[in-house]
JSON list of C-alpha atoms in Angstrom, two decimals:
[
{"chain": "A", "resi": 20, "resn": "MET", "atom": "CA", "xyz": [83.98, 99.20, 62.22]},
{"chain": "A", "resi": 21, "resn": "CYS", "atom": "CA", "xyz": [86.10, 101.26, 64.61]},
{"chain": "A", "resi": 22, "resn": "SER", "atom": "CA", "xyz": [89.77, 101.64, 65.31]},
{"chain": "A", "resi": 23, "resn": "SER", "atom": "CA", "xyz": [91.10, 100.28, 68.58]},
{"chain": "A", "resi": 24, "resn": "ASP", "atom": "CA", "xyz": [93.91, 102.84, 68.59]},
{"chain": "A", "resi": 25, "resn": "LEU", "atom": "CA", "xyz": [92.60, 105.31, 71.16]},
{"chain": "A", "resi": 26, "resn": "ASP", "atom": "CA", "xyz": [95.29, 108.01, 71.01]},
{"chain": "A", "resi": 27, "resn": "GLY", "atom": "CA", "xyz": [97.81, 105.23, 71.56]},
{"chain": "A", "resi": 28, "resn": "ALA", "atom": "CA", "xyz": [97.10, 101.92, 73.23]},
{"chain": "A", "resi": 29, "resn": "ARG", "atom": "CA", "xyz": [94.74, 102.17, 76.21]},
{"chain": "A", "resi": 30, "resn": "ASP", "atom": "CA", "xyz": [93.40, 99.63, 78.69]},
{"chain": "A", "resi": 31, "resn": "SER", "atom": "CA", "xyz": [89.68, 100.12, 79.23]},
{"chain": "A", "resi": 32, "resn": "GLU", "atom": "CA", "xyz": [86.97, 98.22, 81.05]},
{"chain": "A", "resi": 33, "resn": "ALA", "atom": "CA", "xyz": [84.50, 101.09, 81.38]},
{"chain": "A", "resi": 34, "resn": "VAL", "atom": "CA", "xyz": [82.01, 101.69, 78.55]},
{"chain": "A", "resi": 35, "resn": "THR", "atom": "CA", "xyz": [78.49, 103.11, 78.32]},
{"chain": "A", "resi": 36, "resn": "VAL", "atom": "CA", "xyz": [76.03, 104.76, 75.95]},
{"chain": "A", "resi": 37, "resn": "ILE", "atom": "CA", "xyz": [75.04, 108.40, 76.34]},
{"chain": "A", "resi": 38, "resn": "GLY", "atom": "CA", "xyz": [72.89, 110.00, 73.65]},
{"chain": "A", "resi": 39, "resn": "ASP", "atom": "CA", "xyz": [74.07, 108.93, 70.20]},
{"chain": "A", "resi": 40, "resn": "PHE", "atom": "CA", "xyz": [77.57, 107.90, 71.34]},
{"chain": "A", "resi": 41, "resn": "PHE", "atom": "CA", "xyz": [79.38, 104.92, 72.79]},
{"chain": "A", "resi": 42, "resn": "TRP", "atom": "CA", "xyz": [81.70, 106.29, 75.53]},
{"chain": "A", "resi": 43, "resn": "ILE", "atom": "CA", "xyz": [84.98, 104.61, 76.54]},
{"chain": "A", "resi": 44, "resn": "LEU", "atom": "CA", "xyz": [87.07, 105.48, 79.63]},
{"chain": "A", "resi": 45, "resn": "SER", "atom": "CA", "xyz": [90.75, 104.57, 79.95]},
{"chain": "A", "resi": 46, "resn": "LYS", "atom": "CA", "xyz": [91.76, 102.58, 83.03]},
{"chain": "A", "resi": 47, "resn": "ARG", "atom": "CA", "xyz": [95.46, 102.99, 83.76]},
{"chain": "A", "resi": 48, "resn": "ASP", "atom": "CA", "xyz": [96.06, 106.70, 83.14]},
{"chain": "A", "resi": 49, "resn": "GLU", "atom": "CA", "xyz": [96.67, 108.83, 86.24]},
{"chain": "A", "resi": 50, "resn": "LYS", "atom": "CA", "xyz": [93.79, 110.98, 85.04]},
{"chain": "A", "resi": 51, "resn": "PRO", "atom": "CA", "xyz": [91.43, 108.77, 83.03]},
{"chain": "A", "resi": 52, "resn": "ARG", "atom": "CA", "xyz": [90.80, 109.78, 79.42]},
{"chain": "A", "resi": 53, "resn": "MET", "atom": "CA", "xyz": [87.32, 109.76, 77.90]},
{"chain": "A", "resi": 54, "resn": "TYR", "atom": "CA", "xyz": [86.72, 108.85, 74.25]},
{"chain": "A", "resi": 55, "resn": "ARG", "atom": "CA", "xyz": [83.59, 108.39, 72.19]},
{"chain": "A", "resi": 56, "resn": "LEU", "atom": "CA", "xyz": [82.39, 106.73, 69.00]},
{"chain": "A", "resi": 57, "resn": "PRO", "atom": "CA", "xyz": [79.09, 107.30, 67.18]},
{"chain": "A", "resi": 58, "resn": "LEU", "atom": "CA", "xyz": [76.53, 104.55, 67.64]},
{"chain": "A", "resi": 59, "resn": "ALA", "atom": "CA", "xyz": [75.56, 104.71, 63.98]},
{"chain": "A", "resi": 60, "resn": "PRO", "atom": "CA", "xyz": [77.31, 102.02, 61.94]},
{"chain": "A", "resi": 61, "resn": "ALA", "atom": "CA", "xyz": [80.07, 103.24, 59.65]},
{"chain": "A", "resi": 62, "resn": "GLU", "atom": "CA", "xyz": [81.21, 101.86, 56.31]},
{"chain": "A", "resi": 63, "resn": "GLU", "atom": "CA", "xyz": [84.82, 102.85, 56.91]},
{"chain": "A", "resi": 64, "resn": "THR", "atom": "CA", "xyz": [87.12, 102.47, 59.90]},
{"chain": "A", "resi": 65, "resn": "ILE", "atom": "CA", "xyz": [86.74, 105.31, 62.37]},
{"chain": "A", "resi": 66, "resn": "THR", "atom": "CA", "xyz": [88.95, 106.33, 65.27]},
{"chain": "A", "resi": 67, "resn": "ALA", "atom": "CA", "xyz": [87.53, 107.08, 68.69]},
{"chain": "A", "resi": 68, "resn": "GLU", "atom": "CA", "xyz": [87.36, 110.81, 69.37]},
{"chain": "A", "resi": 69, "resn": "PHE", "atom": "CA", "xyz": [89.26, 112.03, 72.43]},
{"chain": "A", "resi": 70, "resn": "VAL", "atom": "CA", "xyz": [86.80, 114.06, 74.52]},
{"chain": "A", "resi": 71, "resn": "ALA", "atom": "CA", "xyz": [88.50, 114.90, 77.81]},
{"chain": "A", "resi": 72, "resn": "GLU", "atom": "CA", "xyz": [91.08, 114.03, 80.37]},
{"chain": "A", "resi": 73, "resn": "ILE", "atom": "CA", "xyz": [89.25, 113.94, 83.68]},
{"chain": "A", "resi": 74, "resn": "GLY", "atom": "CA", "xyz": [91.25, 116.59, 85.50]},
{"chain": "A", "resi": 75, "resn": "THR", "atom": "CA", "xyz": [88.90, 116.42, 88.48]},
{"chain": "A", "resi": 76, "resn": "TRP", "atom": "CA", "xyz": [89.55, 112.69, 89.05]},
{"chain": "A", "resi": 77, "resn": "PRO", "atom": "CA", "xyz": [89.99, 112.23, 92.83]},
{"chain": "A", "resi": 78, "resn": "TYR", "atom": "CA", "xyz": [93.49, 111.29, 93.87]},
{"chain": "A", "resi": 79, "resn": "LEU", "atom": "CA", "xyz": [94.32, 108.40, 96.13]},
{"chain": "A", "resi": 80, "resn": "SER", "atom": "CA", "xyz": [93.49, 109.31, 99.73]},
{"chain": "A", "resi": 81, "resn": "GLU", "atom": "CA", "xyz": [95.37, 108.59, 102.95]},
{"chain": "A", "resi": 82, "resn": "ARG", "atom": "CA", "xyz": [92.37, 106.44, 103.91]},
{"chain": "A", "resi": 83, "resn": "ASP", "atom": "CA", "xyz": [92.86, 104.33, 100.77]},
{"chain": "A", "resi": 84, "resn": "VAL", "atom": "CA", "xyz": [96.50, 103.69, 101.70]},
{"chain": "A", "resi": 85, "resn": "TYR", "atom": "CA", "xyz": [95.67, 103.00, 105.35]},
{"chain": "A", "resi": 86, "resn": "GLN", "atom": "CA", "xyz": [92.90, 100.52, 104.50]},
{"chain": "A", "resi": 87, "resn": "ASP", "atom": "CA", "xyz": [94.82, 98.65, 101.84]},
{"chain": "A", "resi": 88, "resn": "PRO", "atom": "CA", "xyz": [98.53, 99.53, 101.67]},
{"chain": "A", "resi": 89, "resn": "LEU", "atom": "CA", "xyz": [99.36, 96.72, 99.23]},
{"chain": "A", "resi": 90, "resn": "TRP", "atom": "CA", "xyz": [96.64, 97.44, 96.63]},
{"chain": "A", "resi": 91, "resn": "ALA", "atom": "CA", "xyz": [95.80, 101.11, 97.32]},
{"chain": "A", "resi": 92, "resn": "GLY", "atom": "CA", "xyz": [97.30, 102.27, 94.03]},
{"chain": "A", "resi": 93, "resn": "GLY", "atom": "CA", "xyz": [94.64, 100.41, 92.07]},
{"chain": "A", "resi": 94, "resn": "ARG", "atom": "CA", "xyz": [91.63, 101.55, 94.11]},
{"chain": "A", "resi": 95, "resn": "ARG", "atom": "CA", "xyz": [90.96, 104.54, 91.81]},
{"chain": "A", "resi": 96, "resn": "MET", "atom": "CA", "xyz": [91.17, 102.69, 88.48]},
{"chain": "A", "resi": 97, "resn": "PRO", "atom": "CA", "xyz": [87.90, 102.83, 86.54]},
{"chain": "A", "resi": 98, "resn": "THR", "atom": "CA", "xyz": [86.48, 99.35, 86.10]},
{"chain": "A", "resi": 99, "resn": "ALA", "atom": "CA", "xyz": [82.96, 100.03, 84.84]},
{"chain": "A", "resi": 100, "resn": "MET", "atom": "CA", "xyz": [80.53, 102.83, 84.09]},
{"chain": "A", "resi": 101, "resn": "THR", "atom": "CA", "xyz": [76.90, 103.42, 83.32]},
{"chain": "A", "resi": 102, "resn": "ALA", "atom": "CA", "xyz": [74.73, 106.45, 82.74]},
{"chain": "A", "resi": 103, "resn": "THR", "atom": "CA", "xyz": [71.30, 107.67, 83.73]},
{"chain": "A", "resi": 104, "resn": "GLU", "atom": "CA", "xyz": [69.69, 110.70, 82.09]},
{"chain": "A", "resi": 105, "resn": "GLU", "atom": "CA", "xyz": [71.44, 112.96, 84.62]},
{"chain": "A", "resi": 106, "resn": "LEU", "atom": "CA", "xyz": [74.48, 111.06, 85.94]},
{"chain": "A", "resi": 107, "resn": "LEU", "atom": "CA", "xyz": [77.59, 109.32, 84.67]},
{"chain": "A", "resi": 108, "resn": "VAL", "atom": "CA", "xyz": [78.48, 106.67, 87.25]},
{"chain": "A", "resi": 109, "resn": "ILE", "atom": "CA", "xyz": [82.08, 105.43, 87.22]},
{"chain": "A", "resi": 110, "resn": "ALA", "atom": "CA", "xyz": [82.92, 102.39, 89.33]},
{"chain": "A", "resi": 111, "resn": "THR", "atom": "CA", "xyz": [86.42, 101.75, 90.65]},
{"chain": "A", "resi": 112, "resn": "TYR", "atom": "CA", "xyz": [87.88, 99.10, 92.93]},
{"chain": "A", "resi": 113, "resn": "GLY", "atom": "CA", "xyz": [87.13, 101.59, 95.73]},
{"chain": "A", "resi": 114, "resn": "PRO", "atom": "CA", "xyz": [84.39, 104.24, 95.59]},
{"chain": "A", "resi": 115, "resn": "MET", "atom": "CA", "xyz": [82.09, 105.17, 92.75]},
{"chain": "A", "resi": 116, "resn": "PHE", "atom": "CA", "xyz": [82.25, 108.65, 91.24]},
{"chain": "A", "resi": 117, "resn": "LEU", "atom": "CA", "xyz": [79.15, 110.46, 89.96]},
{"chain": "A", "resi": 118, "resn": "TYR", "atom": "CA", "xyz": [79.51, 113.22, 87.37]},
{"chain": "A", "resi": 119, "resn": "PRO", "atom": "CA", "xyz": [76.58, 115.24, 85.98]},
{"chain": "A", "resi": 120, "resn": "ILE", "atom": "CA", "xyz": [75.37, 114.82, 82.40]},
{"chain": "A", "resi": 121, "resn": "VAL", "atom": "CA", "xyz": [74.08, 117.94, 80.64]},
{"chain": "A", "resi": 122, "resn": "GLU", "atom": "CA", "xyz": [72.63, 117.73, 77.12]},
{"chain": "A", "resi": 123, "resn": "HIS", "atom": "CA", "xyz": [74.05, 114.20, 76.59]},
{"chain": "A", "resi": 124, "resn": "GLN", "atom": "CA", "xyz": [77.57, 115.31, 77.63]},
{"chain": "A", "resi": 125, "resn": "PRO", "atom": "CA", "xyz": [79.36, 114.29, 80.84]},
{"chain": "A", "resi": 126, "resn": "VAL", "atom": "CA", "xyz": [80.62, 117.36, 82.73]},
{"chain": "A", "resi": 127, "resn": "PHE", "atom": "CA", "xyz": [84.03, 117.03, 84.36]},
{"chain": "A", "resi": 128, "resn": "ASP", "atom": "CA", "xyz": [84.53, 120.66, 85.53]},
{"chain": "A", "resi": 129, "resn": "ALA", "atom": "CA", "xyz": [84.02, 119.96, 89.25]},
{"chain": "A", "resi": 130, "resn": "LEU", "atom": "CA", "xyz": [84.88, 117.20, 91.66]},
{"chain": "A", "resi": 131, "resn": "PRO", "atom": "CA", "xyz": [82.41, 114.31, 91.41]},
{"chain": "A", "resi": 132, "resn": "ALA", "atom": "CA", "xyz": [80.03, 113.18, 94.08]},
{"chain": "A", "resi": 133, "resn": "VAL", "atom": "CA", "xyz": [81.67, 110.21, 95.82]},
{"chain": "A", "resi": 134, "resn": "LEU", "atom": "CA", "xyz": [79.73, 107.10, 96.69]},
{"chain": "A", "resi": 135, "resn": "ASN", "atom": "CA", "xyz": [81.65, 104.99, 99.21]},
{"chain": "A", "resi": 136, "resn": "LEU", "atom": "CA", "xyz": [80.61, 101.35, 99.23]},
{"chain": "A", "resi": 137, "resn": "PRO", "atom": "CA", "xyz": [81.45, 98.46, 101.55]},
{"chain": "A", "resi": 138, "resn": "ARG", "atom": "CA", "xyz": [84.94, 97.06, 101.05]},
{"chain": "A", "resi": 139, "resn": "THR", "atom": "CA", "xyz": [84.79, 93.90, 99.00]},
{"chain": "A", "resi": 140, "resn": "SER", "atom": "CA", "xyz": [86.88, 92.30, 96.31]},
{"chain": "A", "resi": 141, "resn": "GLY", "atom": "CA", "xyz": [87.16, 93.98, 92.89]},
{"chain": "A", "resi": 142, "resn": "ARG", "atom": "CA", "xyz": [84.12, 95.93, 91.71]},
{"chain": "A", "resi": 143, "resn": "GLU", "atom": "CA", "xyz": [83.78, 94.85, 88.11]},
{"chain": "A", "resi": 144, "resn": "ALA", "atom": "CA", "xyz": [80.39, 95.93, 86.80]},
{"chain": "A", "resi": 145, "resn": "VAL", "atom": "CA", "xyz": [77.70, 98.56, 87.31]},
{"chain": "A", "resi": 146, "resn": "THR", "atom": "CA", "xyz": [74.40, 99.08, 85.51]},
{"chain": "A", "resi": 147, "resn": "ARG", "atom": "CA", "xyz": [71.20, 101.06, 85.86]},
{"chain": "A", "resi": 148, "resn": "ALA", "atom": "CA", "xyz": [68.23, 99.52, 87.59]},
{"chain": "A", "resi": 149, "resn": "ALA", "atom": "CA", "xyz": [64.65, 100.72, 88.03]},
{"chain": "A", "resi": 150, "resn": "ARG", "atom": "CA", "xyz": [65.41, 101.79, 91.60]},
{"chain": "A", "resi": 151, "resn": "GLY", "atom": "CA", "xyz": [69.02, 102.94, 91.17]},
{"chain": "A", "resi": 152, "resn": "LEU", "atom": "CA", "xyz": [72.20, 101.00, 90.39]},
{"chain": "A", "resi": 153, "resn": "ILE", "atom": "CA", "xyz": [73.34, 97.40, 90.60]},
{"chain": "A", "resi": 154, "resn": "THR", "atom": "CA", "xyz": [77.02, 96.66, 91.12]},
{"chain": "A", "resi": 155, "resn": "VAL", "atom": "CA", "xyz": [78.73, 93.28, 90.99]},
{"chain": "A", "resi": 156, "resn": "ASN", "atom": "CA", "xyz": [82.10, 92.32, 92.43]},
{"chain": "A", "resi": 157, "resn": "GLU", "atom": "CA", "xyz": [84.38, 89.50, 91.42]},
{"chain": "A", "resi": 158, "resn": "ARG", "atom": "CA", "xyz": [84.87, 86.69, 93.90]},
{"chain": "A", "resi": 159, "resn": "GLU", "atom": "CA", "xyz": [87.84, 86.92, 96.19]},
{"chain": "A", "resi": 160, "resn": "ASP", "atom": "CA", "xyz": [88.59, 83.28, 95.52]},
{"chain": "A", "resi": 161, "resn": "GLN", "atom": "CA", "xyz": [86.94, 80.66, 93.39]},
{"chain": "A", "resi": 162, "resn": "HIS", "atom": "CA", "xyz": [84.75, 79.38, 96.26]},
{"chain": "A", "resi": 163, "resn": "ASP", "atom": "CA", "xyz": [82.87, 82.38, 97.65]},
{"chain": "A", "resi": 164, "resn": "ALA", "atom": "CA", "xyz": [79.85, 84.03, 96.07]},
{"chain": "A", "resi": 165, "resn": "ALA", "atom": "CA", "xyz": [80.26, 87.34, 94.27]},
{"chain": "A", "resi": 166, "resn": "ASP", "atom": "CA", "xyz": [78.79, 90.38, 96.03]},
{"chain": "A", "resi": 167, "resn": "ILE", "atom": "CA", "xyz": [75.84, 92.09, 94.33]},
{"chain": "A", "resi": 168, "resn": "PHE", "atom": "CA", "xyz": [74.60, 95.43, 95.67]},
{"chain": "A", "resi": 169, "resn": "LEU", "atom": "CA", "xyz": [71.47, 97.42, 94.86]},
{"chain": "A", "resi": 170, "resn": "ILE", "atom": "CA", "xyz": [72.17, 101.13, 95.38]},
{"chain": "A", "resi": 171, "resn": "THR", "atom": "CA", "xyz": [69.15, 103.41, 95.49]},
{"chain": "A", "resi": 172, "resn": "LEU", "atom": "CA", "xyz": [69.56, 106.93, 94.16]},
{"chain": "A", "resi": 173, "resn": "GLU", "atom": "CA", "xyz": [67.28, 109.77, 95.19]}
]
């Protein structure tokens, strides 16, 4: 059992497993906050451990505002994340950000690699695949198909 009180209430859609921990990333903080919980079951209630505020989180760009002036403010909100052995991949409504993982710990000391993807409706999920990453977007309305992209990493 774990506590849902992550240093105060937090909205989060981005979770992944790295090493022996379940990692949780806040969504609506200006600089997202990373927390973790052990994967091992616990008898008592435990509180997620605050690990880091991502001080290197890229700010909203002029391009973001130009492309989507109405919704630009939300383009950098984390919506999903996944991890490979070497990379933490954080999806947003805009680009994806790739941070290195060293010894089962994400490293937030430098700016991430930025993966710009085609503009579509909200990017809601990302997972590892044998050849890279798969990302899924929500439908813009209830009639169109959702976009699914395979992203190869080399």
